[in-house]
Short mmCIF file of C-alpha atoms in Angstrom, two decimals:
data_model
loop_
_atom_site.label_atom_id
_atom_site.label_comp_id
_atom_site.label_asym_id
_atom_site.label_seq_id
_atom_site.Cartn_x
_atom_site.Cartn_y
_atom_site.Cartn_z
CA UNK A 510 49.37 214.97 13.74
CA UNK A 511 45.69 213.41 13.94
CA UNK A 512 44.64 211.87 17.01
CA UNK A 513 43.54 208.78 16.25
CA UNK A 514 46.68 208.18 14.07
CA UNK A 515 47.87 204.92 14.77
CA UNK A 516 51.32 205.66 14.44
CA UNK A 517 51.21 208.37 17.35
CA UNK A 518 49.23 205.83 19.75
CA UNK A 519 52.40 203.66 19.14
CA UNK A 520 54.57 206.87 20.30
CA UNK A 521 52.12 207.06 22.97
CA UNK A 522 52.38 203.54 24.26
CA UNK A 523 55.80 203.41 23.85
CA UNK A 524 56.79 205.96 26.01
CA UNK A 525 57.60 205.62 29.89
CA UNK A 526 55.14 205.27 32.10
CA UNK A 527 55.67 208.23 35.14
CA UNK A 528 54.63 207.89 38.81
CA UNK A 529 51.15 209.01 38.30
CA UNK A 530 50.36 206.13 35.86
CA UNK A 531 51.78 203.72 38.56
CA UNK A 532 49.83 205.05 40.86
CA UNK A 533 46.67 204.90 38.82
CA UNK A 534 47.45 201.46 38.33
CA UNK A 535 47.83 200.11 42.09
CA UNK A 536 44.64 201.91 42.46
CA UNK A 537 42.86 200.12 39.77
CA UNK A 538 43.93 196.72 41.41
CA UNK A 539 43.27 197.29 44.43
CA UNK A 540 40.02 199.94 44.67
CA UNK A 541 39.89 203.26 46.37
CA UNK A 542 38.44 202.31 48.97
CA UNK A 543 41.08 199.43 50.51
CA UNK A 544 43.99 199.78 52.38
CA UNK A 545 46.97 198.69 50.46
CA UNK A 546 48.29 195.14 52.24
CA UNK A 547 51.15 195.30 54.49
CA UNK A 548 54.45 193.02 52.89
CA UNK A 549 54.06 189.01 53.25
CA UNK A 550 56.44 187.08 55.86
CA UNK A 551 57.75 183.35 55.27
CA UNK A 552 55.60 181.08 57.29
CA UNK A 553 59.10 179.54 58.91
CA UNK A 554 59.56 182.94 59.87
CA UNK A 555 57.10 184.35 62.59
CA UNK A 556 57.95 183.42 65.87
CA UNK A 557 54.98 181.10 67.09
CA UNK A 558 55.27 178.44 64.94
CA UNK A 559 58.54 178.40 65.53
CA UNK A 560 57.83 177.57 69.14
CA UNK A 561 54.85 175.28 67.64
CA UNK A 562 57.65 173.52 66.07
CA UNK A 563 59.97 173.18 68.52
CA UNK A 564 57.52 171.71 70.97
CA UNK A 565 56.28 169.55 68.30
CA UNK A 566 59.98 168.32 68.00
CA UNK A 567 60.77 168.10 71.26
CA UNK A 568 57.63 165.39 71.81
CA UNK A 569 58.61 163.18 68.93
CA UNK A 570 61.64 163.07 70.31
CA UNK A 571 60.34 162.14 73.95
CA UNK A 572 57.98 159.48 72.32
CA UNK A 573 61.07 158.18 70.26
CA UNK A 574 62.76 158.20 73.66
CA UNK A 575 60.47 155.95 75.85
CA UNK A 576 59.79 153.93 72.73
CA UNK A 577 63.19 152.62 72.87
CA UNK A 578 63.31 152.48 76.68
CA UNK A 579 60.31 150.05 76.85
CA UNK A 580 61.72 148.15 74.02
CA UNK A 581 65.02 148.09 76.18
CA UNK A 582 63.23 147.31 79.38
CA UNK A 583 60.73 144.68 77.77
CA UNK A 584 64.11 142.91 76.28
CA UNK A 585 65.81 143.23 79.46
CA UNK A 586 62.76 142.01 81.71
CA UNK A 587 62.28 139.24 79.11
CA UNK A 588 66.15 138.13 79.90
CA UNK A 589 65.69 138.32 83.70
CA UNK A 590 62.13 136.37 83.56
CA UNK A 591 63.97 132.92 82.85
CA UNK A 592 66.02 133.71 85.90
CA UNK A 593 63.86 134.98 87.98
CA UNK A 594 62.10 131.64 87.60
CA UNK A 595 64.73 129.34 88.05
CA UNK A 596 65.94 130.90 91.85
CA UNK A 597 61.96 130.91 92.07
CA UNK A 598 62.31 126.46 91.65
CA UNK A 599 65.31 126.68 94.01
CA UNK A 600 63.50 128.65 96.76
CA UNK A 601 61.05 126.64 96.47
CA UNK A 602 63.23 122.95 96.30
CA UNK A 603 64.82 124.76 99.53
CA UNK A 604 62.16 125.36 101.08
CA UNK A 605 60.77 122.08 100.47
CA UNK A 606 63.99 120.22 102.17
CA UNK A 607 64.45 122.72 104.80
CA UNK A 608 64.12 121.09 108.78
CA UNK A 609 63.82 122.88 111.89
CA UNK A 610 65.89 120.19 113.05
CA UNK A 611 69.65 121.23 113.70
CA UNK A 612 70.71 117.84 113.18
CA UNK A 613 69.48 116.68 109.57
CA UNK A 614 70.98 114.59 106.51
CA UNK A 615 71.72 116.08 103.12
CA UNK A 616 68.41 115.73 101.56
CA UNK A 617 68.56 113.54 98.43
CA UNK A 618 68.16 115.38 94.42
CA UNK A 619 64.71 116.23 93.71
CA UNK A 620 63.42 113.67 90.91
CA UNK A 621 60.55 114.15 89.09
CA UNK A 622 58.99 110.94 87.88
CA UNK A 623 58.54 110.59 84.66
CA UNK A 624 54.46 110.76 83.18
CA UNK A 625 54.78 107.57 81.57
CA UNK A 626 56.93 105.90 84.27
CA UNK A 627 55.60 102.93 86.89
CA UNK A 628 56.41 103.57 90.39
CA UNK A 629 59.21 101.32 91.84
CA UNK A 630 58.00 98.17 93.68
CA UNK A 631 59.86 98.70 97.32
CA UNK A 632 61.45 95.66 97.92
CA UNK A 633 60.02 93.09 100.61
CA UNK A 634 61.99 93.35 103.99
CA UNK A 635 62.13 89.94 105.52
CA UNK A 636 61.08 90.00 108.99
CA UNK A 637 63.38 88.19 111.48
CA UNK A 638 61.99 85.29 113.50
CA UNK A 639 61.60 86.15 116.80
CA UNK A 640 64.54 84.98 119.19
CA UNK A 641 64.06 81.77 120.92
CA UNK A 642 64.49 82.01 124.76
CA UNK A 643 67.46 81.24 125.95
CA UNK A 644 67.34 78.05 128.32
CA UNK A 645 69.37 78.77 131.31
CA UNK A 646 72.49 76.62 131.90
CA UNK A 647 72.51 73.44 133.98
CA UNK A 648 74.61 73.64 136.46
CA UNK A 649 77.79 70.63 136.39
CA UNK A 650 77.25 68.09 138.87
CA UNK A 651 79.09 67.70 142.31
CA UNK A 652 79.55 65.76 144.87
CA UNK A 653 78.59 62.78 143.03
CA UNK A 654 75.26 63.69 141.75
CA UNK A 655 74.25 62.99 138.03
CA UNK A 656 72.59 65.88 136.06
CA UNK A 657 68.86 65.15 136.90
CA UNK A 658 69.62 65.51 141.05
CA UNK A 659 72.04 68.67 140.10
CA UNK A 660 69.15 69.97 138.57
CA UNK A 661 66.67 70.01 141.41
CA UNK A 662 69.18 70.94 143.66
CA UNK A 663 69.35 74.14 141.89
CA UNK A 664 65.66 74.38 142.57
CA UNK A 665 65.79 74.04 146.08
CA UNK A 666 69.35 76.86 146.40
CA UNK A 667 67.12 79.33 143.57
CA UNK A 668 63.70 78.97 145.85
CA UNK A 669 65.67 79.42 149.27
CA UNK A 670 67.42 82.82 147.78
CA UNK A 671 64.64 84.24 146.55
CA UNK A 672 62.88 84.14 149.65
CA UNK A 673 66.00 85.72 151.27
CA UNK A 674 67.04 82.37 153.20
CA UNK A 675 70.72 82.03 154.81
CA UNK A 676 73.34 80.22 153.83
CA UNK A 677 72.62 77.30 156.76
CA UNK A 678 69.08 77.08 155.56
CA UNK A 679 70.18 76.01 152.11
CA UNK A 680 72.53 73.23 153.32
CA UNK A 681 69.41 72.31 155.99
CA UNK A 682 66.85 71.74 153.01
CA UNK A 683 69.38 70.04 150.33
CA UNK A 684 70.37 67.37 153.38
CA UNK A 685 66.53 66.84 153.72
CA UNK A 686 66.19 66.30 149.90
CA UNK A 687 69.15 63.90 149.84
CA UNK A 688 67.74 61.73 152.80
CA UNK A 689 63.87 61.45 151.78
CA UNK A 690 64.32 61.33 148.11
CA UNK A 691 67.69 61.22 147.31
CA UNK A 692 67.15 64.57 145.05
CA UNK A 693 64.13 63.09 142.42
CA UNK A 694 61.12 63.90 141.85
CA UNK A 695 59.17 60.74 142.82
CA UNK A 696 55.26 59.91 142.90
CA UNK A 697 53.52 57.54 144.76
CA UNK A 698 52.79 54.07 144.34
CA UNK A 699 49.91 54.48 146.86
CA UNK A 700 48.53 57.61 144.54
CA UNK A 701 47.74 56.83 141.80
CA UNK A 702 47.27 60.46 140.84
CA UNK A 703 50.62 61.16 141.07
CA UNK A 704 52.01 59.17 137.97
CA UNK A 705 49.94 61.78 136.12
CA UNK A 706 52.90 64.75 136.60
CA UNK A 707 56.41 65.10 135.63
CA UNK A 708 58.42 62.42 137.79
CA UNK A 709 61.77 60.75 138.20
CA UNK A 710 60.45 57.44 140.03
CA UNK A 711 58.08 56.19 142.48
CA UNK A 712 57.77 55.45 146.38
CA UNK A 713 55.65 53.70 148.46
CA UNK A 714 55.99 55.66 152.26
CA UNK A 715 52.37 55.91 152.64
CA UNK A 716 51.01 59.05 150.57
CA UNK A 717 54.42 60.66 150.25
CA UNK A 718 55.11 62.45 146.87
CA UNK A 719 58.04 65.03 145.37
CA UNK A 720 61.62 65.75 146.55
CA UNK A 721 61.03 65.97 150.28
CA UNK A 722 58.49 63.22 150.32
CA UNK A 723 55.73 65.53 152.02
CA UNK A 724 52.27 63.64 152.68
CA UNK A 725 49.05 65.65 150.95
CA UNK A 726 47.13 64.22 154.08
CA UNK A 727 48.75 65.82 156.34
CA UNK A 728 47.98 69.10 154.92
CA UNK A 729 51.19 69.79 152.65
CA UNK A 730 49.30 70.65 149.42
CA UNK A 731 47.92 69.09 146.52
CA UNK A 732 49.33 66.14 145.10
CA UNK A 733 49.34 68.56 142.02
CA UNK A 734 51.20 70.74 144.01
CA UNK A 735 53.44 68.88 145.84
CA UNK A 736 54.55 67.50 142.39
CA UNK A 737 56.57 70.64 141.81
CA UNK A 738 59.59 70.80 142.67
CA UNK A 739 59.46 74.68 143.35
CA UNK A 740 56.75 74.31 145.15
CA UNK A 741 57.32 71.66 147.42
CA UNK A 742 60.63 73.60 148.29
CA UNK A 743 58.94 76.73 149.29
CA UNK A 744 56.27 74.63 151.58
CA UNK A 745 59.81 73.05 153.19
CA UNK A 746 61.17 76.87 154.25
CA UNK A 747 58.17 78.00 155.12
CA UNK A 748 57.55 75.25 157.99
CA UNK A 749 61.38 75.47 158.76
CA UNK A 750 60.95 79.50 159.72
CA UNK A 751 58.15 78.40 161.35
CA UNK A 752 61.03 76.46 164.12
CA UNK A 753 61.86 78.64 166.78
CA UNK A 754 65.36 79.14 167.54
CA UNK A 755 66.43 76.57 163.66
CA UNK A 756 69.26 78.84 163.26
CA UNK A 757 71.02 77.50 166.21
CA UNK A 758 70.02 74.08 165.54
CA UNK A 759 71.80 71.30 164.04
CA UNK A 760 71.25 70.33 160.60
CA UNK A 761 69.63 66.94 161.92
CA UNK A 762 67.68 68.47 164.38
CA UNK A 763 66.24 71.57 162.38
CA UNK A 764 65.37 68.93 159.49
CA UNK A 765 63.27 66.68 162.04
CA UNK A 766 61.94 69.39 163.27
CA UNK A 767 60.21 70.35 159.92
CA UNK A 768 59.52 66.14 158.60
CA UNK A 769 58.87 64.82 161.95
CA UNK A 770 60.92 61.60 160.30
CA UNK A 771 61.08 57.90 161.96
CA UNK A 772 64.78 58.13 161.47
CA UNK A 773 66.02 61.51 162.61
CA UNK A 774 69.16 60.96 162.96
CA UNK A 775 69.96 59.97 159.03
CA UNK A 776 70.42 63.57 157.88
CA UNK A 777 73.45 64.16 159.86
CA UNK A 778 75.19 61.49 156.79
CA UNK A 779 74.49 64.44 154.14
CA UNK A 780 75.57 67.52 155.65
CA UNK A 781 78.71 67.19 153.87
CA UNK A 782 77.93 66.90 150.47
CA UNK A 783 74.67 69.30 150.83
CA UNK A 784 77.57 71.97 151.90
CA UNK A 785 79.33 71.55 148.84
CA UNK A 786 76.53 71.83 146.66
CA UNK A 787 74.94 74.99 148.37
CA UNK A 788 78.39 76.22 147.74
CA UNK A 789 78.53 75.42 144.07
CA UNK A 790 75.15 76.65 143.10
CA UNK A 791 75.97 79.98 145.06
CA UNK A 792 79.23 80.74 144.15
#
């Protein structure tokens, strides 16, 4: 059979290929000169990107993690915030009311006025008048005097005690008071002068003025002064501790001893009832 007869190159093509041919073949592909290439692994399968992977994995999951912790903490600071605030307002209200006083009232509710609101007009405290001075009580009469002689007999007693007179000296100057004047104030009908102050009548022995009708010429005081019924009192136990020995004296002779009177023995008639008043306006 020919060669180039078609129906052998059929026979020829269709037989098996042998070893040789295969080996041609890999040749052909790959040249004579190269080193055939070593099998292919799976990607998944070598061993560092497998630990690429896994560390890969493991961060997503770490971001994932603190993701949802800040979330967490951000809702959980966002419920404390409102209540952190309000013990804030109550420190603070606390704080404000606190005393270092031990003994302190409840302090009243904290109220905020209003923007909008008009303060409260405090309401006008009326101021008390001032108390009047009390006027000391008149003494009640005795011994048959009427109010006005009661009255400056109570002079007389108050004058004597305050300058720490006895008891004797008292009855001594009331018996005077009852003789000379008969216990009023009287001016003078020979001084004019004296009609200008406070009196309860007028005499006309010389230049003698007041209760114990003393004389401003003989060097008594003013007639201003011996006007007063304090006064002229005072100028009476002053000349009477002047006596020496008055204590022992009898109330007619230590008053003459003080007036120098024309009719010395006309106190002697009052030692009675001056004794009951001294007692009255001491007791």
């Amino acid at each position: 059979m020919h060669p180039d007869d078609p129906s052998d190159q059929k026979l020829t093509d269709a037989r098996p290929s042998t070893q040789s041919d295969d080996a041609a073949s890999t040749e052909r592909t790959i040249g004579r000169h190269r080193a055939p290439e070593p099998p292919r692994r799976t990607l998944l399968g070598s061993t560092p990107v497998r630990v690429a992977l896994a560390t890969g994995v493991t961060c997503c999951l770490s971001l994932v993690a603190v993701a949802t912790a800040r979330g967490s903490s951000d809702d959980t600071s966002r419920a404390v915030e409102p209540l952190a605030e309000a013990m804030a307002d109550r420190a603070a209200i606390a704080d404000e009311r606190a005393s270092r006083s031990l003994d302190r009232d409840i302090a009243p509710a904290r109220i905020l006025p209003s923007p909008t609101a008009k303060p409260t007009p405090r309401p006008t405290v009326a101021r008390k008048a001032p108390k009047k001075p009390v006027k000391p009580r008149r003494p009640r009469p005795v011994a048959g005097l009427d109010q006005a002689q009661m009255d400056n007999a109570k002079i007389i007693v108050d004058v004597g005690l305050d300058m720490k007179m006895p008891r004797r000296a008292l009855v001594v100057a009331l018996a005077t008071a009852m003789q000379e004047s008969n216990l009023y104030n009287l001016a003078s009908d020979v001084l004019p002068e004296s009609a200008n102050y406070p009196n309860q009548g007028s005499g006309s022995d010389h230049d003698s003025v007041g209760l114990f009708q003393q004389r401003p010429s003989s060097g008594w005081g003013t007639v201003a002064e011996l006007m007063r019924p304090s006064y002229a009192a005072r100028a009476f136990y002053t000349a009477l501790n002047e006596v020496p020995g008055w204590q022992d004296m009898s109330v007619t002779y230590a008053a003459q001893s003080v007036q120098i009177s024309a009719y010395p023995d006309a106190y002697a008639q009052h030692e009675e009832r001056a004794t009951i008043v001294a007692s009255a306006l001491t007791a």
